[in-house]
């Protein structure tokens, strides 16, 4: 009698564990879908380029003390899955990943002068 009750208890524990695993899997899948929608929405909002726009290209290996953004380049054409064609100032065109681009803002910058007075400390 004791073995039968123990077997039934173990059977119920195994099924309960399986239900917990299924619940965790479904919860994880829903979370991943939500994160993907949020990520895709944010990418598409900021990456709307038109033909003729000036863009900067991200370089992952710029070297010491150099900017990671090169350019400006002229946006020429968009392909499926995020690939785009850009043209540099000398007229060469090449394809790059559209996620590595950002809009180049070609406006004059007003320099702001800041005067910092240094005082000699008393000894």
Short mmCIF file of N, CA and C in Angstrom, two decimals:
data_model
loop_
_atom_site.label_atom_id
_atom_site.label_comp_id
_atom_site.label_asym_id
_atom_site.label_seq_id
_atom_site.Cartn_x
_atom_site.Cartn_y
_atom_site.Cartn_z
N UNK A 1 0.81 -1.19 0.00
CA UNK A 1 0.00 0.00 0.00
C UNK A 1 0.85 1.26 0.00
N UNK A 2 1.93 1.23 0.73
CA UNK A 2 2.82 2.38 0.83
C UNK A 2 3.49 2.67 -0.50
N UNK A 3 3.88 1.62 -1.23
CA UNK A 3 4.51 1.79 -2.54
C UNK A 3 3.54 2.41 -3.55
N UNK A 4 2.28 2.00 -3.48
CA UNK A 4 1.28 2.53 -4.42
C UNK A 4 1.06 4.02 -4.19
N UNK A 5 0.93 4.45 -2.94
CA UNK A 5 0.75 5.88 -2.63
C UNK A 5 1.99 6.69 -3.02
N UNK A 6 3.15 6.12 -2.77
CA UNK A 6 4.39 6.79 -3.14
C UNK A 6 4.51 6.96 -4.65
N UNK A 7 4.10 5.92 -5.40
CA UNK A 7 4.13 5.99 -6.86
C UNK A 7 3.18 7.04 -7.40
N UNK A 8 1.99 7.11 -6.83
CA UNK A 8 1.02 8.11 -7.27
C UNK A 8 1.50 9.53 -6.95
N UNK A 9 2.09 9.70 -5.79
CA UNK A 9 2.62 11.01 -5.39
C UNK A 9 3.73 11.44 -6.35
N UNK A 10 4.61 10.50 -6.66
CA UNK A 10 5.71 10.81 -7.59
C UNK A 10 5.17 11.15 -8.98
N UNK A 11 4.16 10.42 -9.43
CA UNK A 11 3.53 10.67 -10.73
C UNK A 11 2.95 12.09 -10.77
N UNK A 12 2.27 12.49 -9.70
CA UNK A 12 1.69 13.84 -9.64
C UNK A 12 2.79 14.91 -9.60
N UNK A 13 3.86 14.65 -8.90
CA UNK A 13 4.97 15.61 -8.84
C UNK A 13 5.60 15.82 -10.22
N UNK A 14 5.78 14.73 -10.95
CA UNK A 14 6.38 14.82 -12.29
C UNK A 14 5.47 15.63 -13.22
N UNK A 15 4.16 15.39 -13.16
CA UNK A 15 3.24 16.15 -14.01
C UNK A 15 3.16 17.62 -13.59
N UNK A 16 3.25 17.88 -12.30
CA UNK A 16 3.25 19.26 -11.83
C UNK A 16 4.50 19.99 -12.32
N UNK A 17 5.63 19.30 -12.27
CA UNK A 17 6.87 19.90 -12.77
C UNK A 17 6.78 20.19 -14.27
N UNK A 18 6.17 19.28 -15.02
CA UNK A 18 5.99 19.49 -16.46
C UNK A 18 5.10 20.69 -16.73
N UNK A 19 4.04 20.88 -15.94
CA UNK A 19 3.17 22.05 -16.09
C UNK A 19 3.93 23.34 -15.80
N UNK A 20 4.76 23.32 -14.77
CA UNK A 20 5.57 24.51 -14.46
C UNK A 20 6.52 24.84 -15.60
N UNK A 21 7.13 23.83 -16.19
CA UNK A 21 8.04 24.06 -17.33
C UNK A 21 7.29 24.66 -18.52
N UNK A 22 6.10 24.11 -18.81
CA UNK A 22 5.31 24.64 -19.93
C UNK A 22 4.90 26.09 -19.68
N UNK A 23 4.51 26.39 -18.44
CA UNK A 23 4.13 27.76 -18.11
C UNK A 23 5.32 28.71 -18.27
N UNK A 24 6.50 28.30 -17.81
CA UNK A 24 7.70 29.13 -17.95
C UNK A 24 8.05 29.33 -19.42
N UNK A 25 7.91 28.29 -20.23
CA UNK A 25 8.21 28.40 -21.66
C UNK A 25 7.26 29.39 -22.34
N UNK A 26 5.97 29.30 -22.05
CA UNK A 26 4.99 30.21 -22.64
C UNK A 26 5.22 31.65 -22.18
N UNK A 27 5.54 31.81 -20.92
CA UNK A 27 5.81 33.16 -20.39
C UNK A 27 7.04 33.75 -21.06
N UNK A 28 8.07 32.94 -21.23
CA UNK A 28 9.29 33.41 -21.89
C UNK A 28 9.02 33.79 -23.34
N UNK A 29 8.22 33.00 -24.03
CA UNK A 29 7.89 33.30 -25.43
C UNK A 29 7.12 34.61 -25.55
N UNK A 30 6.15 34.84 -24.66
CA UNK A 30 5.41 36.10 -24.69
C UNK A 30 6.33 37.28 -24.42
N UNK A 31 7.23 37.14 -23.47
CA UNK A 31 8.18 38.21 -23.15
C UNK A 31 9.07 38.53 -24.35
N UNK A 32 9.60 37.50 -25.01
CA UNK A 32 10.47 37.71 -26.17
C UNK A 32 9.72 38.42 -27.30
N UNK A 33 8.45 38.06 -27.52
CA UNK A 33 7.66 38.72 -28.56
C UNK A 33 7.46 40.20 -28.24
N UNK A 34 7.18 40.52 -26.96
CA UNK A 34 6.99 41.91 -26.56
C UNK A 34 8.27 42.72 -26.75
N UNK A 35 9.41 42.16 -26.34
CA UNK A 35 10.69 42.85 -26.49
C UNK A 35 11.01 43.07 -27.96
N UNK A 36 10.75 42.07 -28.80
CA UNK A 36 11.03 42.21 -30.23
C UNK A 36 10.16 43.30 -30.86
N UNK A 37 8.87 43.35 -30.51
CA UNK A 37 8.00 44.41 -31.04
C UNK A 37 8.51 45.78 -30.63
N UNK A 38 8.89 45.93 -29.36
CA UNK A 38 9.40 47.20 -28.86
C UNK A 38 10.68 47.59 -29.59
N UNK A 39 11.59 46.64 -29.77
CA UNK A 39 12.87 46.90 -30.45
C UNK A 39 12.64 47.29 -31.90
N UNK A 40 11.82 46.54 -32.62
CA UNK A 40 11.55 46.84 -34.02
C UNK A 40 10.87 48.19 -34.18
N UNK A 41 9.97 48.53 -33.27
CA UNK A 41 9.28 49.81 -33.34
C UNK A 41 10.27 50.97 -33.20
N UNK A 42 11.20 50.85 -32.25
CA UNK A 42 12.17 51.92 -32.03
C UNK A 42 13.15 52.05 -33.19
N UNK A 43 13.53 50.96 -33.81
CA UNK A 43 14.45 51.02 -34.95
C UNK A 43 13.79 51.71 -36.13
N UNK A 44 12.57 51.32 -36.44
CA UNK A 44 11.89 51.88 -37.61
C UNK A 44 11.57 53.35 -37.44
N UNK A 45 11.40 53.82 -36.21
CA UNK A 45 11.06 55.23 -35.99
C UNK A 45 12.21 56.15 -36.39
N UNK A 46 13.43 55.73 -36.15
CA UNK A 46 14.57 56.62 -36.33
C UNK A 46 15.36 56.37 -37.61
N UNK A 47 14.98 55.41 -38.41
CA UNK A 47 15.76 55.06 -39.58
C UNK A 47 15.01 55.31 -40.88
N UNK A 48 14.30 56.40 -40.96
CA UNK A 48 13.58 56.72 -42.19
C UNK A 48 14.40 57.71 -43.01
N UNK A 49 15.20 57.18 -43.93
CA UNK A 49 16.03 58.03 -44.79
C UNK A 49 15.36 58.17 -46.15
N UNK A 50 15.59 59.32 -46.77
CA UNK A 50 15.09 59.56 -48.13
C UNK A 50 16.29 59.69 -49.06
N UNK A 51 16.06 59.40 -50.32
CA UNK A 51 17.14 59.52 -51.31
C UNK A 51 17.65 60.95 -51.30
N UNK A 52 18.97 61.09 -51.20
CA UNK A 52 19.59 62.41 -51.17
C UNK A 52 19.95 62.89 -49.77
N UNK A 53 19.46 62.22 -48.72
CA UNK A 53 19.81 62.61 -47.36
C UNK A 53 21.29 62.38 -47.11
N UNK A 54 21.87 63.23 -46.29
CA UNK A 54 23.25 63.03 -45.86
C UNK A 54 23.24 62.19 -44.58
N UNK A 55 24.08 61.16 -44.56
CA UNK A 55 24.12 60.24 -43.43
C UNK A 55 25.56 60.03 -42.98
N UNK A 56 25.72 59.56 -41.74
CA UNK A 56 27.02 59.17 -41.21
C UNK A 56 27.05 57.66 -41.06
N UNK A 57 28.20 57.05 -41.27
CA UNK A 57 28.38 55.60 -41.20
C UNK A 57 29.17 55.25 -39.95
N UNK A 58 28.68 54.27 -39.18
CA UNK A 58 29.33 53.83 -37.95
C UNK A 58 30.49 52.89 -38.29
N UNK A 59 31.65 53.17 -37.72
CA UNK A 59 32.81 52.32 -37.91
C UNK A 59 33.16 51.68 -36.57
N UNK A 60 33.16 50.36 -36.51
CA UNK A 60 33.41 49.68 -35.24
C UNK A 60 34.90 49.67 -34.88
N UNK A 61 35.78 50.01 -35.81
CA UNK A 61 37.21 49.99 -35.53
C UNK A 61 37.85 51.31 -35.96
N UNK A 62 37.59 52.39 -35.25
CA UNK A 62 38.08 53.69 -35.69
C UNK A 62 39.54 53.95 -35.36
N UNK A 63 40.08 53.32 -34.35
CA UNK A 63 41.42 53.63 -33.90
C UNK A 63 41.35 54.57 -32.71
N UNK A 64 42.50 54.81 -32.13
CA UNK A 64 42.54 55.63 -30.92
C UNK A 64 42.20 57.08 -31.22
N UNK A 65 41.40 57.66 -30.35
CA UNK A 65 41.05 59.08 -30.38
C UNK A 65 40.41 59.53 -31.69
N UNK A 66 39.78 58.65 -32.40
CA UNK A 66 39.09 59.02 -33.63
C UNK A 66 37.61 58.76 -33.46
N UNK A 67 36.82 59.49 -34.19
CA UNK A 67 35.37 59.34 -34.11
C UNK A 67 34.94 58.01 -34.70
N UNK A 68 33.89 57.43 -34.16
CA UNK A 68 33.35 56.19 -34.69
C UNK A 68 32.45 56.44 -35.90
N UNK A 69 32.11 57.68 -36.17
CA UNK A 69 31.21 58.02 -37.28
C UNK A 69 32.01 58.67 -38.39
N UNK A 70 31.88 58.14 -39.61
CA UNK A 70 32.57 58.70 -40.78
C UNK A 70 31.54 59.26 -41.74
N UNK A 71 31.98 60.18 -42.56
CA UNK A 71 31.05 60.72 -43.54
C UNK A 71 31.19 62.21 -43.66
N UNK A 72 30.29 62.86 -44.27
CA UNK A 72 28.95 62.42 -44.65
C UNK A 72 28.92 61.68 -45.98
N UNK A 73 27.93 60.84 -46.11
CA UNK A 73 27.64 60.09 -47.32
C UNK A 73 26.24 60.46 -47.78
N UNK A 74 25.98 60.24 -49.07
CA UNK A 74 24.65 60.52 -49.62
C UNK A 74 23.88 59.21 -49.72
N UNK A 75 22.67 59.20 -49.17
CA UNK A 75 21.80 58.03 -49.21
C UNK A 75 21.26 57.88 -50.63
N UNK A 76 21.45 56.70 -51.24
CA UNK A 76 21.03 56.49 -52.62
C UNK A 76 19.83 55.57 -52.78
N UNK A 77 19.87 54.38 -52.15
CA UNK A 77 18.82 53.39 -52.41
C UNK A 77 18.69 52.46 -51.21
N UNK A 78 17.46 51.96 -50.98
CA UNK A 78 17.21 51.03 -49.89
C UNK A 78 16.80 49.68 -50.46
N UNK A 79 17.34 48.60 -49.90
CA UNK A 79 17.03 47.25 -50.32
C UNK A 79 16.28 46.52 -49.20
N UNK A 80 15.73 45.36 -49.49
CA UNK A 80 15.04 44.60 -48.43
C UNK A 80 16.02 44.20 -47.32
N UNK A 81 15.48 43.97 -46.14
CA UNK A 81 16.21 43.48 -44.98
C UNK A 81 17.26 44.45 -44.47
N UNK A 82 17.10 45.75 -44.72
CA UNK A 82 17.95 46.75 -44.10
C UNK A 82 19.18 47.15 -44.86
N UNK A 83 19.49 46.57 -45.98
CA UNK A 83 20.67 46.96 -46.76
C UNK A 83 20.37 48.26 -47.50
N UNK A 84 21.38 49.14 -47.59
CA UNK A 84 21.23 50.41 -48.30
C UNK A 84 22.47 50.69 -49.13
N UNK A 85 22.32 51.54 -50.13
CA UNK A 85 23.44 51.99 -50.94
C UNK A 85 23.71 53.44 -50.58
N UNK A 86 24.99 53.75 -50.31
CA UNK A 86 25.40 55.12 -50.03
C UNK A 86 26.52 55.51 -50.96
N UNK A 87 26.73 56.81 -51.11
CA UNK A 87 27.76 57.33 -52.01
C UNK A 87 28.61 58.32 -51.25
N UNK A 88 29.94 58.20 -51.39
CA UNK A 88 30.82 59.16 -50.71
C UNK A 88 31.02 60.39 -51.58
N UNK A 89 31.79 61.35 -51.10
CA UNK A 89 31.96 62.63 -51.82
C UNK A 89 32.67 62.47 -53.15
N UNK A 90 33.50 61.43 -53.29
CA UNK A 90 34.21 61.24 -54.56
C UNK A 90 33.39 60.45 -55.58
N UNK A 91 32.16 60.03 -55.24
CA UNK A 91 31.28 59.38 -56.20
C UNK A 91 31.24 57.87 -56.11
N UNK A 92 32.01 57.26 -55.20
CA UNK A 92 32.00 55.80 -55.06
C UNK A 92 30.74 55.38 -54.30
N UNK A 93 30.07 54.33 -54.81
CA UNK A 93 28.89 53.83 -54.12
C UNK A 93 29.18 52.44 -53.56
N UNK A 94 28.58 52.14 -52.43
CA UNK A 94 28.72 50.81 -51.84
C UNK A 94 27.55 50.52 -50.93
N UNK A 95 27.32 49.21 -50.69
CA UNK A 95 26.21 48.76 -49.85
C UNK A 95 26.68 48.59 -48.41
N UNK A 96 25.82 49.00 -47.49
CA UNK A 96 26.10 48.82 -46.06
C UNK A 96 24.81 48.43 -45.36
N UNK A 97 24.94 48.04 -44.11
CA UNK A 97 23.78 47.74 -43.28
C UNK A 97 23.15 49.06 -42.85
N UNK A 98 21.86 49.21 -43.05
CA UNK A 98 21.17 50.45 -42.73
C UNK A 98 21.15 50.77 -41.25
N UNK A 99 21.37 49.76 -40.39
CA UNK A 99 21.40 50.01 -38.96
C UNK A 99 22.67 50.74 -38.54
N UNK A 100 23.67 50.79 -39.41
CA UNK A 100 24.93 51.46 -39.10
C UNK A 100 24.93 52.92 -39.55
N UNK A 101 23.77 53.45 -39.90
CA UNK A 101 23.68 54.82 -40.38
C UNK A 101 22.90 55.69 -39.41
N UNK A 102 23.24 56.97 -39.40
CA UNK A 102 22.40 57.95 -38.70
C UNK A 102 22.40 59.22 -39.54
N UNK A 103 21.38 60.02 -39.35
CA UNK A 103 21.21 61.23 -40.13
C UNK A 103 22.29 62.25 -39.81
N UNK A 104 22.86 62.87 -40.82
CA UNK A 104 23.88 63.90 -40.65
C UNK A 104 23.17 65.25 -40.62
N UNK A 105 23.38 65.98 -39.56
CA UNK A 105 22.76 67.29 -39.41
C UNK A 105 23.78 68.34 -39.83
N UNK A 106 23.50 69.03 -40.93
CA UNK A 106 24.43 69.99 -41.50
C UNK A 106 23.97 71.40 -41.19
N UNK A 107 24.00 71.76 -39.92
CA UNK A 107 23.59 73.09 -39.51
C UNK A 107 24.76 73.77 -38.80
N UNK A 108 24.85 75.09 -38.90
CA UNK A 108 25.93 75.76 -38.19
C UNK A 108 25.71 75.66 -36.68
N UNK A 109 26.80 75.52 -35.98
CA UNK A 109 26.74 75.40 -34.53
C UNK A 109 27.22 76.71 -33.93
N UNK A 110 26.42 77.27 -33.03
CA UNK A 110 26.81 78.51 -32.35
C UNK A 110 27.70 78.17 -31.17
N UNK A 111 28.95 78.58 -31.23
CA UNK A 111 29.82 78.28 -30.09
C UNK A 111 29.42 79.16 -28.89
N UNK A 112 29.41 78.57 -27.76
CA UNK A 112 29.09 79.28 -26.53
C UNK A 112 30.38 79.46 -25.75
N UNK A 113 30.69 80.71 -25.45
CA UNK A 113 31.91 80.96 -24.69
C UNK A 113 31.62 80.79 -23.22
N UNK A 114 32.52 80.12 -22.57
CA UNK A 114 32.40 79.95 -21.14
C UNK A 114 33.70 80.43 -20.52
N UNK A 115 33.58 81.37 -19.60
CA UNK A 115 34.76 81.90 -18.95
C UNK A 115 34.85 81.28 -17.56
N UNK A 116 35.97 80.69 -17.29
CA UNK A 116 36.19 80.03 -16.03
C UNK A 116 37.32 80.77 -15.32
N UNK A 117 37.01 81.39 -14.20
CA UNK A 117 38.02 82.14 -13.45
C UNK A 117 38.70 81.21 -12.46
N UNK A 118 40.00 81.20 -12.50
CA UNK A 118 40.77 80.37 -11.59
C UNK A 118 41.32 81.26 -10.47
N UNK A 119 41.16 80.82 -9.28
CA UNK A 119 41.66 81.55 -8.13
C UNK A 119 42.86 80.83 -7.56
N UNK A 120 43.84 81.61 -7.14
CA UNK A 120 45.03 81.05 -6.52
C UNK A 120 44.68 80.72 -5.08
N UNK A 121 44.90 79.48 -4.67
CA UNK A 121 44.56 79.12 -3.28
C UNK A 121 45.50 79.81 -2.28
N UNK A 122 44.97 80.11 -1.12
CA UNK A 122 45.78 80.73 -0.07
C UNK A 122 46.57 79.65 0.63
N UNK A 123 47.85 79.94 0.84
CA UNK A 123 48.70 78.94 1.52
C UNK A 123 48.98 79.28 2.93
#
